[in-house]
């Protein structure tokens, strides 16, 4: 992005603070984080504009919150930040955030401070990150109408510059136009006047300047599934299903223990023993992918936020300068083995072909008898299984009608149709969805809870239909062979 030319604009105070702003006191009583001299010294090293004047900090620590305006008449603000920083570059922003993260100091970002709900009040003190120094327009493409603009640019300044210099309009006119910044619009999903014509802010924004370190989650999950052997997939699905209905709660103490590196390492090792292929894709490969993205990111200093489970692996790769596989290799999704596609489509194709050959070799009546037998031997068991679920009568009818068809398609089962039909005719109630975790462990309640009955309507037709399709296929093939 082209470095923007700074433009005028600064936050507008909603009301004067009674007395001297430097003497303003905090109204809120939440615990605050105090900043020591050592931290303030380091803060000055990463950002040139650090302000500690009590009056400036008090003025910057408030917005257009009506309740705070009342407090201002009494010489109070919601809370006073320990330091006000005004970074003039993305590098300075990254430096401030890195330092505050290391020191566990809260950061409150602020732009025009036009919030009316106290959104920019530094409730816990710490650092107030004033982004209004990051202002101005960068490149403008008159043909496409795409404009690069810094996050701290005020709306009225942005619009005036576009109109005067380029004959364009931003098309976004919130009521706080002169009080708010472009970054604030995006953070709060702004709308306002002209939204019916140009859309809300998310409809106007073409892109944001960000660095995405991680691999696409869809690629990760697809690789994990493709690399897992079929016999471990059953174990994985069983574990996932069990976790959905797990009623146990994790305490804060247990969470703290899990976050300990030794505990995390032990968990990762146990996970690797149970699902080695999953650990390779979900942990090891992501460590490699993230490490390489961090290593190749522009800039002398890179701030990367990663999960605790990846910290040790990424750190090891970066410190040892370990070579990692090419990104194309880590994002490649292995295709399924063609034999499964041949089996999935081959058996239904043989059944249909056998019926066609039966017409020519045995006559139409014999083929019709076989077709009718197929309908009955697959439809009736499906209806029986659905009836065992105490499903709605229409759901049972759908099972009978759809089973003869779905058994000829390897990707669609009759359970999809029965579950959807059951959910439509007997939708689960709120209290049943809330109690499903408890009801799941008591089989006597499975038929009383509408949500679990949807699950039963999905599962119970499957096995009878499979048995029926085997019997039906045997009859069709044996008739042709006679």
Tab-separated table of C-alpha atoms in Angstrom:
chain	number	residue	atom	x	y	z
A	1	UNK	CA	0.000	0.000	0.000
A	2	UNK	CA	1.312	3.479	-0.864
A	3	UNK	CA	2.221	5.602	2.152
A	4	UNK	CA	-0.698	8.051	2.522
A	5	UNK	CA	-0.233	11.793	2.792
A	6	UNK	CA	-1.389	12.870	6.274
A	7	UNK	CA	-4.618	14.837	6.334
A	8	UNK	CA	-6.237	16.960	9.032
A	9	UNK	CA	-8.597	15.492	11.589
A	10	UNK	CA	-8.714	14.884	15.305
A	11	UNK	CA	-11.345	13.548	17.729
A	12	UNK	CA	-14.073	15.979	18.770
A	13	UNK	CA	-14.788	16.185	22.480
A	14	UNK	CA	-18.489	15.708	23.290
A	15	UNK	CA	-18.516	18.033	26.298
A	16	UNK	CA	-15.955	19.875	28.377
A	17	UNK	CA	-14.713	18.225	31.539
A	18	UNK	CA	-15.664	20.328	34.546
A	19	UNK	CA	-12.617	21.987	36.053
A	20	UNK	CA	-9.160	21.018	34.797
A	21	UNK	CA	-8.991	17.874	32.615
A	22	UNK	CA	-5.662	17.043	34.225
A	23	UNK	CA	-7.485	16.668	37.543
A	24	UNK	CA	-10.239	14.393	36.180
A	25	UNK	CA	-10.829	11.246	38.206
A	26	UNK	CA	-12.066	7.815	37.159
A	27	UNK	CA	-15.714	6.937	37.762
A	28	UNK	CA	-15.426	3.211	37.045
A	29	UNK	CA	-13.945	0.983	39.736
A	30	UNK	CA	-12.742	-2.011	37.715
A	31	UNK	CA	-9.135	-3.126	38.450
A	32	UNK	CA	-6.573	-1.295	36.310
A	33	UNK	CA	-3.081	-2.192	35.118
A	34	UNK	CA	-0.471	0.363	36.134
A	35	UNK	CA	2.471	1.117	33.844
A	36	UNK	CA	5.949	1.316	35.381
A	37	UNK	CA	8.861	3.415	34.133
A	38	UNK	CA	10.602	0.433	32.546
A	39	UNK	CA	7.571	-0.358	30.406
A	40	UNK	CA	7.072	3.300	29.452
A	41	UNK	CA	10.706	3.470	28.405
A	42	UNK	CA	10.311	0.460	26.124
A	43	UNK	CA	7.041	1.928	24.811
A	44	UNK	CA	8.937	5.045	23.722
A	45	UNK	CA	11.381	2.847	21.820
A	46	UNK	CA	8.680	1.289	19.609
A	47	UNK	CA	6.488	4.377	19.142
A	48	UNK	CA	7.774	7.937	18.770
A	49	UNK	CA	4.611	9.655	19.999
A	50	UNK	CA	3.878	8.576	23.583
A	51	UNK	CA	1.914	11.040	25.689
A	52	UNK	CA	1.749	10.921	29.465
A	53	UNK	CA	0.191	14.321	30.186
A	54	UNK	CA	-2.759	13.730	32.576
A	55	UNK	CA	-5.036	16.135	30.699
A	56	UNK	CA	-4.368	14.542	27.295
A	57	UNK	CA	-4.833	11.034	28.713
A	58	UNK	CA	-8.148	12.002	30.341
A	59	UNK	CA	-9.494	13.645	27.152
A	60	UNK	CA	-8.447	10.664	25.013
A	61	UNK	CA	-10.041	8.173	27.410
A	62	UNK	CA	-13.652	9.152	26.683
A	63	UNK	CA	-16.119	9.096	23.800
A	64	UNK	CA	-19.709	10.190	23.131
A	65	UNK	CA	-21.237	7.853	25.708
A	66	UNK	CA	-24.166	9.906	27.174
A	67	UNK	CA	-23.591	8.585	30.689
A	68	UNK	CA	-19.943	9.647	30.532
A	69	UNK	CA	-21.063	13.151	29.545
A	70	UNK	CA	-22.924	13.344	32.846
A	71	UNK	CA	-19.784	12.262	34.664
A	72	UNK	CA	-17.814	14.961	32.806
A	73	UNK	CA	-19.984	17.647	34.428
A	74	UNK	CA	-18.673	16.323	37.741
A	75	UNK	CA	-15.024	16.332	36.672
A	76	UNK	CA	-14.929	12.580	35.978
A	77	UNK	CA	-14.245	10.241	33.050
A	78	UNK	CA	-14.969	6.528	32.806
A	79	UNK	CA	-11.317	5.607	33.318
A	80	UNK	CA	-7.946	7.174	32.502
A	81	UNK	CA	-5.436	5.325	30.316
A	82	UNK	CA	-1.924	4.945	31.701
A	83	UNK	CA	-0.406	6.109	28.405
A	84	UNK	CA	-1.654	7.571	25.128
A	85	UNK	CA	0.251	6.416	22.037
A	86	UNK	CA	-0.220	7.730	18.484
A	87	UNK	CA	1.641	5.413	16.069
A	88	UNK	CA	2.337	6.885	12.646
A	89	UNK	CA	3.001	3.605	10.845
A	90	UNK	CA	1.908	-0.021	10.755
A	91	UNK	CA	5.329	-0.938	12.134
A	92	UNK	CA	4.746	1.196	15.212
A	93	UNK	CA	1.295	-0.325	15.736
A	94	UNK	CA	2.803	-3.816	15.599
A	95	UNK	CA	5.549	-2.799	18.007
A	96	UNK	CA	3.097	-1.423	20.567
A	97	UNK	CA	0.918	-4.518	20.411
A	98	UNK	CA	3.903	-6.859	20.706
A	99	UNK	CA	5.219	-5.025	23.745
A	100	UNK	CA	1.822	-4.864	25.467
A	101	UNK	CA	1.242	-8.553	24.825
A	102	UNK	CA	4.580	-9.468	26.369
A	103	UNK	CA	3.913	-7.302	29.434
A	104	UNK	CA	0.220	-8.348	29.669
A	105	UNK	CA	-0.903	-4.723	29.402
A	106	UNK	CA	-4.439	-4.087	28.077
A	107	UNK	CA	-4.738	-2.080	24.854
A	108	UNK	CA	-7.804	-0.037	23.876
A	109	UNK	CA	-7.829	0.975	20.174
A	110	UNK	CA	-9.508	4.278	19.363
A	111	UNK	CA	-10.096	6.399	16.300
A	112	UNK	CA	-12.573	9.261	16.240
A	113	UNK	CA	-14.062	8.043	19.538
A	114	UNK	CA	-17.618	8.588	18.303
A	115	UNK	CA	-18.936	5.521	20.150
A	116	UNK	CA	-22.084	6.166	22.195
A	117	UNK	CA	-21.714	3.058	24.375
A	118	UNK	CA	-18.264	3.561	25.893
A	119	UNK	CA	-16.529	1.365	23.327
A	120	UNK	CA	-13.242	3.293	23.504
A	121	UNK	CA	-13.104	3.744	27.285
A	122	UNK	CA	-9.958	2.033	28.685
A	123	UNK	CA	-11.842	0.259	31.464
A	124	UNK	CA	-8.722	-1.472	32.795
A	125	UNK	CA	-6.293	1.373	32.159
A	126	UNK	CA	-3.218	0.320	30.210
A	127	UNK	CA	-2.451	1.810	26.793
A	128	UNK	CA	-4.865	3.760	24.639
A	129	UNK	CA	-3.895	3.227	20.996
A	130	UNK	CA	-4.889	6.379	19.082
A	131	UNK	CA	-4.915	5.499	15.377
A	132	UNK	CA	-5.777	8.957	14.014
A	133	UNK	CA	-2.138	9.594	13.023
A	134	UNK	CA	-2.568	6.825	10.434
A	135	UNK	CA	-4.537	9.044	8.074
A	136	UNK	CA	-4.682	9.949	4.431
A	137	UNK	CA	-5.478	8.640	0.967
A	138	UNK	CA	-3.048	6.455	-0.937
A	139	UNK	CA	-3.534	5.274	-4.514
A	140	UNK	CA	-6.764	6.078	-6.357
A	141	UNK	CA	-7.901	4.112	-9.412
A	142	UNK	CA	-10.437	6.321	-11.171
A	143	UNK	CA	-11.394	3.544	-13.595
A	144	UNK	CA	-12.335	0.936	-11.011
A	145	UNK	CA	-13.216	3.425	-8.296
A	146	UNK	CA	-10.917	1.651	-5.818
A	147	UNK	CA	-9.224	3.885	-3.254
A	148	UNK	CA	-6.547	3.043	-0.680
A	149	UNK	CA	-7.120	4.872	2.586
A	150	UNK	CA	-5.541	4.667	6.047
A	151	UNK	CA	-7.622	3.503	9.017
A	152	UNK	CA	-7.354	6.764	11.000
A	153	UNK	CA	-8.762	9.005	8.239
A	154	UNK	CA	-11.853	10.937	9.345
A	155	UNK	CA	-14.970	10.531	7.214
A	156	UNK	CA	-15.526	14.183	6.278
A	157	UNK	CA	-11.860	14.640	5.357
A	158	UNK	CA	-11.924	11.483	3.265
A	159	UNK	CA	-15.078	12.516	1.396
A	160	UNK	CA	-13.900	16.082	0.810
A	161	UNK	CA	-10.586	14.919	-0.632
A	162	UNK	CA	-12.266	12.371	-2.905
A	163	UNK	CA	-14.713	14.900	-4.273
A	164	UNK	CA	-12.293	17.801	-4.680
A	165	UNK	CA	-9.357	15.907	-6.168
A	166	UNK	CA	-10.853	12.880	-7.867
A	167	UNK	CA	-14.539	13.630	-8.430
A	168	UNK	CA	-15.543	10.530	-6.452
A	169	UNK	CA	-17.608	9.775	-3.367
A	170	UNK	CA	-17.050	7.132	-0.724
A	171	UNK	CA	-20.792	6.400	-0.705
A	172	UNK	CA	-20.838	5.945	3.051
A	173	UNK	CA	-22.496	8.590	5.214
A	174	UNK	CA	-23.022	7.554	8.830
A	175	UNK	CA	-24.475	10.195	11.149
A	176	UNK	CA	-21.043	10.379	12.791
A	177	UNK	CA	-19.403	11.232	9.443
A	178	UNK	CA	-17.299	14.098	10.823
A	179	UNK	CA	-16.558	12.341	14.132
A	180	UNK	CA	-15.616	8.835	12.986
A	181	UNK	CA	-12.780	7.230	11.039
A	182	UNK	CA	-12.639	4.676	8.247
A	183	UNK	CA	-11.191	2.088	10.611
A	184	UNK	CA	-14.066	2.687	13.014
A	185	UNK	CA	-16.601	2.125	10.239
A	186	UNK	CA	-15.104	-1.253	9.451
A	187	UNK	CA	-14.693	-2.282	13.088
A	188	UNK	CA	-18.354	-1.484	13.825
A	189	UNK	CA	-19.837	-2.526	10.437
A	190	UNK	CA	-21.137	0.974	9.767
A	191	UNK	CA	-24.161	1.853	7.631
A	192	UNK	CA	-26.049	5.171	7.525
A	193	UNK	CA	-27.302	7.378	4.718
A	194	UNK	CA	-26.874	6.165	1.132
A	195	UNK	CA	-26.588	2.555	2.361
A	196	UNK	CA	-29.589	1.618	0.247
A	197	UNK	CA	-27.701	2.787	-2.816
A	198	UNK	CA	-24.083	1.825	-2.150
A	199	UNK	CA	-24.481	-0.768	0.581
A	200	UNK	CA	-23.065	-0.993	4.094
A	201	UNK	CA	-19.355	-0.728	4.794
A	202	UNK	CA	-18.759	-4.457	4.183
A	203	UNK	CA	-20.260	-3.994	0.711
A	204	UNK	CA	-17.881	-1.126	-0.054
A	205	UNK	CA	-14.612	-2.521	1.267
A	206	UNK	CA	-12.710	-4.411	-1.428
A	207	UNK	CA	-9.874	-5.646	0.763
A	208	UNK	CA	-7.863	-5.111	3.924
A	209	UNK	CA	-4.091	-5.192	4.283
A	210	UNK	CA	-3.485	-8.257	6.441
A	211	UNK	CA	-1.088	-11.202	6.625
A	212	UNK	CA	-2.739	-14.584	7.021
A	213	UNK	CA	-0.232	-17.023	8.454
A	214	UNK	CA	-2.314	-20.177	8.712
A	215	UNK	CA	-3.437	-22.669	6.081
A	216	UNK	CA	-7.075	-22.617	4.926
A	217	UNK	CA	-9.024	-24.621	7.507
A	218	UNK	CA	-10.944	-26.417	4.740
A	219	UNK	CA	-7.674	-27.648	3.261
A	220	UNK	CA	-6.490	-28.801	6.702
A	221	UNK	CA	-9.668	-30.750	7.425
A	222	UNK	CA	-9.825	-32.309	3.956
A	223	UNK	CA	-6.190	-33.420	4.183
A	224	UNK	CA	-6.801	-34.796	7.671
A	225	UNK	CA	-9.779	-36.847	6.486
A	226	UNK	CA	-8.053	-38.055	3.314
A	227	UNK	CA	-4.887	-39.115	5.161
A	228	UNK	CA	-6.718	-41.041	7.894
A	229	UNK	CA	-7.110	-44.798	7.259
A	230	UNK	CA	-10.686	-46.029	7.001
A	231	UNK	CA	-10.508	-48.069	10.215
A	232	UNK	CA	-9.420	-44.993	12.227
A	233	UNK	CA	-12.193	-42.883	10.699
A	234	UNK	CA	-14.766	-44.922	12.624
A	235	UNK	CA	-12.876	-44.286	15.858
A	236	UNK	CA	-12.610	-40.590	15.031
A	237	UNK	CA	-16.319	-40.244	14.247
A	238	UNK	CA	-17.186	-42.097	17.446
A	239	UNK	CA	-15.036	-39.741	19.481
A	240	UNK	CA	-16.538	-36.676	17.817
A	241	UNK	CA	-20.080	-37.929	18.406
A	242	UNK	CA	-19.287	-38.644	22.039
A	243	UNK	CA	-17.831	-35.156	22.519
A	244	UNK	CA	-21.021	-33.546	21.232
A	245	UNK	CA	-22.974	-35.039	24.107
A	246	UNK	CA	-20.234	-34.851	26.738
A	247	UNK	CA	-21.725	-33.255	29.847
A	248	UNK	CA	-18.470	-32.789	31.758
A	249	UNK	CA	-17.264	-29.246	32.425
A	250	UNK	CA	-13.677	-28.020	32.448
A	251	UNK	CA	-12.736	-25.825	35.388
A	252	UNK	CA	-10.486	-22.767	35.197
A	253	UNK	CA	-7.828	-24.696	37.112
A	254	UNK	CA	-7.911	-27.496	34.533
A	255	UNK	CA	-7.649	-24.956	31.699
A	256	UNK	CA	-4.581	-23.426	33.331
A	257	UNK	CA	-3.019	-26.868	33.630
A	258	UNK	CA	-3.771	-27.626	29.972
A	259	UNK	CA	-2.074	-24.402	28.906
A	260	UNK	CA	1.136	-25.463	30.639
A	261	UNK	CA	3.702	-26.486	28.025
A	262	UNK	CA	4.512	-29.831	29.685
A	263	UNK	CA	0.836	-30.776	29.771
A	264	UNK	CA	0.364	-29.673	26.153
A	265	UNK	CA	3.318	-31.759	25.040
A	266	UNK	CA	1.925	-34.822	26.813
A	267	UNK	CA	-1.491	-34.274	25.222
A	268	UNK	CA	0.056	-33.916	21.774
A	269	UNK	CA	2.062	-37.123	22.264
A	270	UNK	CA	-1.048	-39.051	23.357
A	271	UNK	CA	-2.962	-37.639	20.406
A	272	UNK	CA	-0.162	-38.759	18.086
A	273	UNK	CA	-0.267	-42.314	19.417
A	274	UNK	CA	-4.029	-42.579	18.889
A	275	UNK	CA	-4.281	-40.703	15.580
A	276	UNK	CA	-0.774	-40.407	14.071
A	277	UNK	CA	-2.051	-39.292	10.666
A	278	UNK	CA	-4.224	-36.592	12.217
A	279	UNK	CA	-1.364	-35.312	14.360
A	280	UNK	CA	0.811	-35.057	11.258
A	281	UNK	CA	-1.780	-32.982	9.369
A	282	UNK	CA	-3.337	-30.960	12.197
A	283	UNK	CA	-0.204	-30.267	14.226
A	284	UNK	CA	3.091	-30.990	12.460
A	285	UNK	CA	2.092	-29.736	9.003
A	286	UNK	CA	0.481	-26.619	10.425
A	287	UNK	CA	3.636	-25.963	12.462
A	288	UNK	CA	5.621	-26.111	9.211
A	289	UNK	CA	3.125	-23.975	7.299
A	290	UNK	CA	2.907	-21.314	10.008
A	291	UNK	CA	6.656	-21.242	10.556
A	292	UNK	CA	7.350	-20.703	6.866
A	293	UNK	CA	4.706	-17.966	6.583
A	294	UNK	CA	6.179	-16.199	9.612
A	295	UNK	CA	9.700	-16.618	8.254
A	296	UNK	CA	8.758	-15.179	4.858
A	297	UNK	CA	6.571	-12.326	6.151
A	298	UNK	CA	7.869	-8.845	5.246
A	299	UNK	CA	9.472	-6.593	7.841
A	300	UNK	CA	12.297	-6.885	10.341
A	301	UNK	CA	9.934	-7.709	13.205
A	302	UNK	CA	6.890	-9.928	12.802
A	303	UNK	CA	4.073	-10.290	15.346
A	304	UNK	CA	2.374	-13.679	15.047
A	305	UNK	CA	-0.476	-14.937	17.237
A	306	UNK	CA	-0.568	-18.755	17.299
A	307	UNK	CA	-2.263	-21.424	19.353
A	308	UNK	CA	-0.432	-22.746	22.387
A	309	UNK	CA	-0.339	-26.226	20.848
A	310	UNK	CA	1.740	-24.915	17.924
A	311	UNK	CA	4.142	-22.723	19.882
A	312	UNK	CA	6.799	-25.347	20.600
A	313	UNK	CA	6.801	-26.774	17.065
A	314	UNK	CA	6.993	-23.367	15.359
A	315	UNK	CA	9.718	-22.182	17.709
A	316	UNK	CA	11.771	-25.322	17.051
A	317	UNK	CA	11.513	-24.906	13.263
A	318	UNK	CA	12.445	-21.224	13.344
A	319	UNK	CA	15.333	-21.609	15.788
A	320	UNK	CA	16.868	-24.539	13.902
A	321	UNK	CA	16.172	-22.927	10.512
A	322	UNK	CA	14.637	-26.248	9.482
A	323	UNK	CA	13.614	-26.597	5.843
A	324	UNK	CA	9.928	-27.333	5.340
A	325	UNK	CA	8.015	-28.863	2.408
A	326	UNK	CA	6.793	-26.551	-0.332
A	327	UNK	CA	3.482	-24.813	0.331
A	328	UNK	CA	1.934	-26.530	-2.680
A	329	UNK	CA	2.710	-29.878	-1.062
A	330	UNK	CA	1.195	-28.845	2.267
A	331	UNK	CA	-2.002	-27.597	0.614
A	332	UNK	CA	-2.471	-30.544	-1.750
A	333	UNK	CA	-5.608	-32.570	-1.011
A	334	UNK	CA	-5.067	-36.272	-1.835
A	335	UNK	CA	-7.834	-37.544	-4.107
A	336	UNK	CA	-9.839	-40.572	-2.928
A	337	UNK	CA	-8.694	-43.935	-4.227
A	338	UNK	CA	-10.527	-44.658	-7.511
A	339	UNK	CA	-11.458	-48.170	-6.373
A	340	UNK	CA	-14.071	-46.746	-3.988
A	341	UNK	CA	-15.682	-44.749	-6.761
A	342	UNK	CA	-15.762	-47.857	-8.956
A	343	UNK	CA	-17.406	-49.867	-6.192
A	344	UNK	CA	-19.823	-47.083	-5.234
A	345	UNK	CA	-21.094	-46.512	-8.744
A	346	UNK	CA	-20.332	-49.957	-10.168
A	347	UNK	CA	-22.788	-51.962	-8.033
A	348	UNK	CA	-25.806	-49.711	-8.788
A	349	UNK	CA	-24.832	-49.705	-12.471
A	350	UNK	CA	-24.726	-53.540	-12.488
A	351	UNK	CA	-28.185	-53.675	-10.888
A	352	UNK	CA	-29.702	-51.378	-13.495
A	353	UNK	CA	-27.886	-53.202	-16.305
A	354	UNK	CA	-29.115	-56.542	-14.948
A	355	UNK	CA	-32.722	-55.326	-15.029
A	356	UNK	CA	-32.285	-54.135	-18.612
A	357	UNK	CA	-30.755	-57.475	-19.661
A	358	UNK	CA	-33.557	-59.315	-17.878
A	359	UNK	CA	-36.065	-57.559	-20.167
A	360	UNK	CA	-34.291	-58.907	-23.248
A	361	UNK	CA	-33.401	-62.368	-21.942
A	362	UNK	CA	-36.299	-63.239	-19.607
A	363	UNK	CA	-39.086	-60.953	-20.723
A	364	UNK	CA	-40.677	-57.787	-19.460
A	365	UNK	CA	-42.847	-59.498	-16.835
A	366	UNK	CA	-39.874	-61.113	-15.111
A	367	UNK	CA	-38.001	-57.777	-15.118
A	368	UNK	CA	-41.078	-56.005	-13.738
A	369	UNK	CA	-41.375	-58.603	-10.970
A	370	UNK	CA	-37.725	-58.054	-10.066
A	371	UNK	CA	-38.165	-54.273	-10.074
A	372	UNK	CA	-41.245	-54.560	-7.851
A	373	UNK	CA	-39.347	-56.890	-5.546
A	374	UNK	CA	-36.534	-54.325	-5.337
A	375	UNK	CA	-38.990	-51.594	-4.374
A	376	UNK	CA	-40.610	-53.724	-1.687
A	377	UNK	CA	-37.447	-55.328	-0.289
A	378	UNK	CA	-35.733	-51.926	0.153
A	379	UNK	CA	-38.741	-49.699	0.844
A	380	UNK	CA	-40.466	-51.901	3.431
A	381	UNK	CA	-37.388	-52.349	5.689
A	382	UNK	CA	-36.702	-48.605	5.482
A	383	UNK	CA	-40.284	-47.864	6.500
A	384	UNK	CA	-39.993	-50.426	9.299
A	385	UNK	CA	-36.812	-48.831	10.632
A	386	UNK	CA	-38.392	-45.393	10.472
A	387	UNK	CA	-41.462	-46.691	12.306
A	388	UNK	CA	-39.176	-48.012	15.050
A	389	UNK	CA	-38.097	-44.403	15.551
A	390	UNK	CA	-41.767	-43.521	16.154
A	391	UNK	CA	-41.437	-41.073	13.311
A	392	UNK	CA	-44.224	-39.045	11.765
A	393	UNK	CA	-46.429	-41.079	9.348
A	394	UNK	CA	-45.333	-38.910	6.441
A	395	UNK	CA	-41.683	-39.636	7.359
A	396	UNK	CA	-42.427	-43.370	7.147
A	397	UNK	CA	-43.983	-42.849	3.719
A	398	UNK	CA	-40.925	-40.877	2.564
A	399	UNK	CA	-38.685	-43.728	3.748
A	400	UNK	CA	-40.644	-46.264	1.685
A	401	UNK	CA	-40.594	-44.079	-1.444
A	402	UNK	CA	-36.976	-42.901	-1.282
A	403	UNK	CA	-35.205	-46.101	-0.188
A	404	UNK	CA	-35.419	-47.856	-3.600
A	405	UNK	CA	-33.847	-44.768	-5.198
A	406	UNK	CA	-31.212	-43.853	-2.636
A	407	UNK	CA	-29.848	-47.407	-2.587
A	408	UNK	CA	-28.829	-46.819	-6.217
A	409	UNK	CA	-26.830	-43.688	-5.301
A	410	UNK	CA	-23.557	-44.102	-3.342
A	411	UNK	CA	-23.547	-40.553	-1.956
A	412	UNK	CA	-27.116	-40.219	-0.680
A	413	UNK	CA	-28.754	-42.335	1.980
A	414	UNK	CA	-32.419	-42.634	2.874
A	415	UNK	CA	-31.613	-41.245	6.326
A	416	UNK	CA	-31.024	-37.784	4.882
A	417	UNK	CA	-34.603	-37.622	3.641
A	418	UNK	CA	-36.202	-39.190	6.707
A	419	UNK	CA	-34.336	-36.909	9.126
A	420	UNK	CA	-35.240	-33.762	7.189
A	421	UNK	CA	-38.876	-34.841	6.909
A	422	UNK	CA	-39.071	-35.681	10.598
A	423	UNK	CA	-37.533	-32.337	11.566
A	424	UNK	CA	-40.041	-30.540	9.335
A	425	UNK	CA	-43.157	-32.267	10.662
A	426	UNK	CA	-42.031	-32.516	14.290
A	427	UNK	CA	-39.431	-29.784	14.882
A	428	UNK	CA	-37.500	-30.020	18.168
A	429	UNK	CA	-38.543	-27.628	20.908
A	430	UNK	CA	-36.141	-25.363	22.776
A	431	UNK	CA	-36.221	-27.293	26.057
A	432	UNK	CA	-35.552	-30.539	24.155
A	433	UNK	CA	-32.459	-29.060	22.519
A	434	UNK	CA	-31.245	-27.873	25.912
A	435	UNK	CA	-31.701	-31.297	27.508
A	436	UNK	CA	-30.377	-33.419	24.632
A	437	UNK	CA	-26.955	-33.913	26.266
A	438	UNK	CA	-28.655	-35.434	29.303
A	439	UNK	CA	-31.261	-37.381	27.331
A	440	UNK	CA	-28.607	-38.920	25.082
A	441	UNK	CA	-27.286	-41.069	27.946
A	442	UNK	CA	-30.737	-42.370	28.863
A	443	UNK	CA	-32.106	-44.581	26.044
A	444	UNK	CA	-35.579	-44.442	27.571
A	445	UNK	CA	-35.714	-40.754	26.628
A	446	UNK	CA	-34.589	-41.178	23.029
A	447	UNK	CA	-38.154	-41.579	21.814
A	448	UNK	CA	-39.478	-38.750	24.016
A	449	UNK	CA	-37.088	-36.016	22.858
A	450	UNK	CA	-37.914	-34.747	19.360
A	451	UNK	CA	-34.282	-33.976	18.562
A	452	UNK	CA	-33.078	-37.493	19.390
A	453	UNK	CA	-36.013	-38.851	17.393
A	454	UNK	CA	-34.654	-36.949	14.391
A	455	UNK	CA	-31.352	-38.784	14.963
A	456	UNK	CA	-33.232	-42.080	15.224
A	457	UNK	CA	-35.123	-41.304	12.013
A	458	UNK	CA	-31.744	-40.801	10.371
A	459	UNK	CA	-30.045	-43.923	11.748
A	460	UNK	CA	-32.664	-46.669	12.064
A	461	UNK	CA	-33.697	-46.947	8.377
A	462	UNK	CA	-30.067	-47.502	7.324
A	463	UNK	CA	-29.321	-51.091	8.370
A	464	UNK	CA	-32.688	-52.617	7.306
A	465	UNK	CA	-32.375	-50.874	3.947
A	466	UNK	CA	-28.848	-52.220	3.467
A	467	UNK	CA	-29.988	-55.769	4.244
A	468	UNK	CA	-32.931	-55.360	1.879
A	469	UNK	CA	-30.741	-54.061	-0.944
A	470	UNK	CA	-28.419	-57.095	-0.577
A	471	UNK	CA	-31.398	-59.448	-0.803
A	472	UNK	CA	-32.840	-57.515	-3.738
A	473	UNK	CA	-29.545	-57.504	-5.605
A	474	UNK	CA	-29.117	-61.234	-5.005
A	475	UNK	CA	-32.531	-61.957	-6.519
A	476	UNK	CA	-31.892	-59.748	-9.579
A	477	UNK	CA	-28.480	-61.289	-10.280
A	478	UNK	CA	-29.639	-64.870	-9.620
A	479	UNK	CA	-32.655	-64.446	-11.912
A	480	UNK	CA	-30.414	-63.290	-14.728
A	481	UNK	CA	-27.997	-66.176	-14.149
A	482	UNK	CA	-30.702	-68.876	-14.377
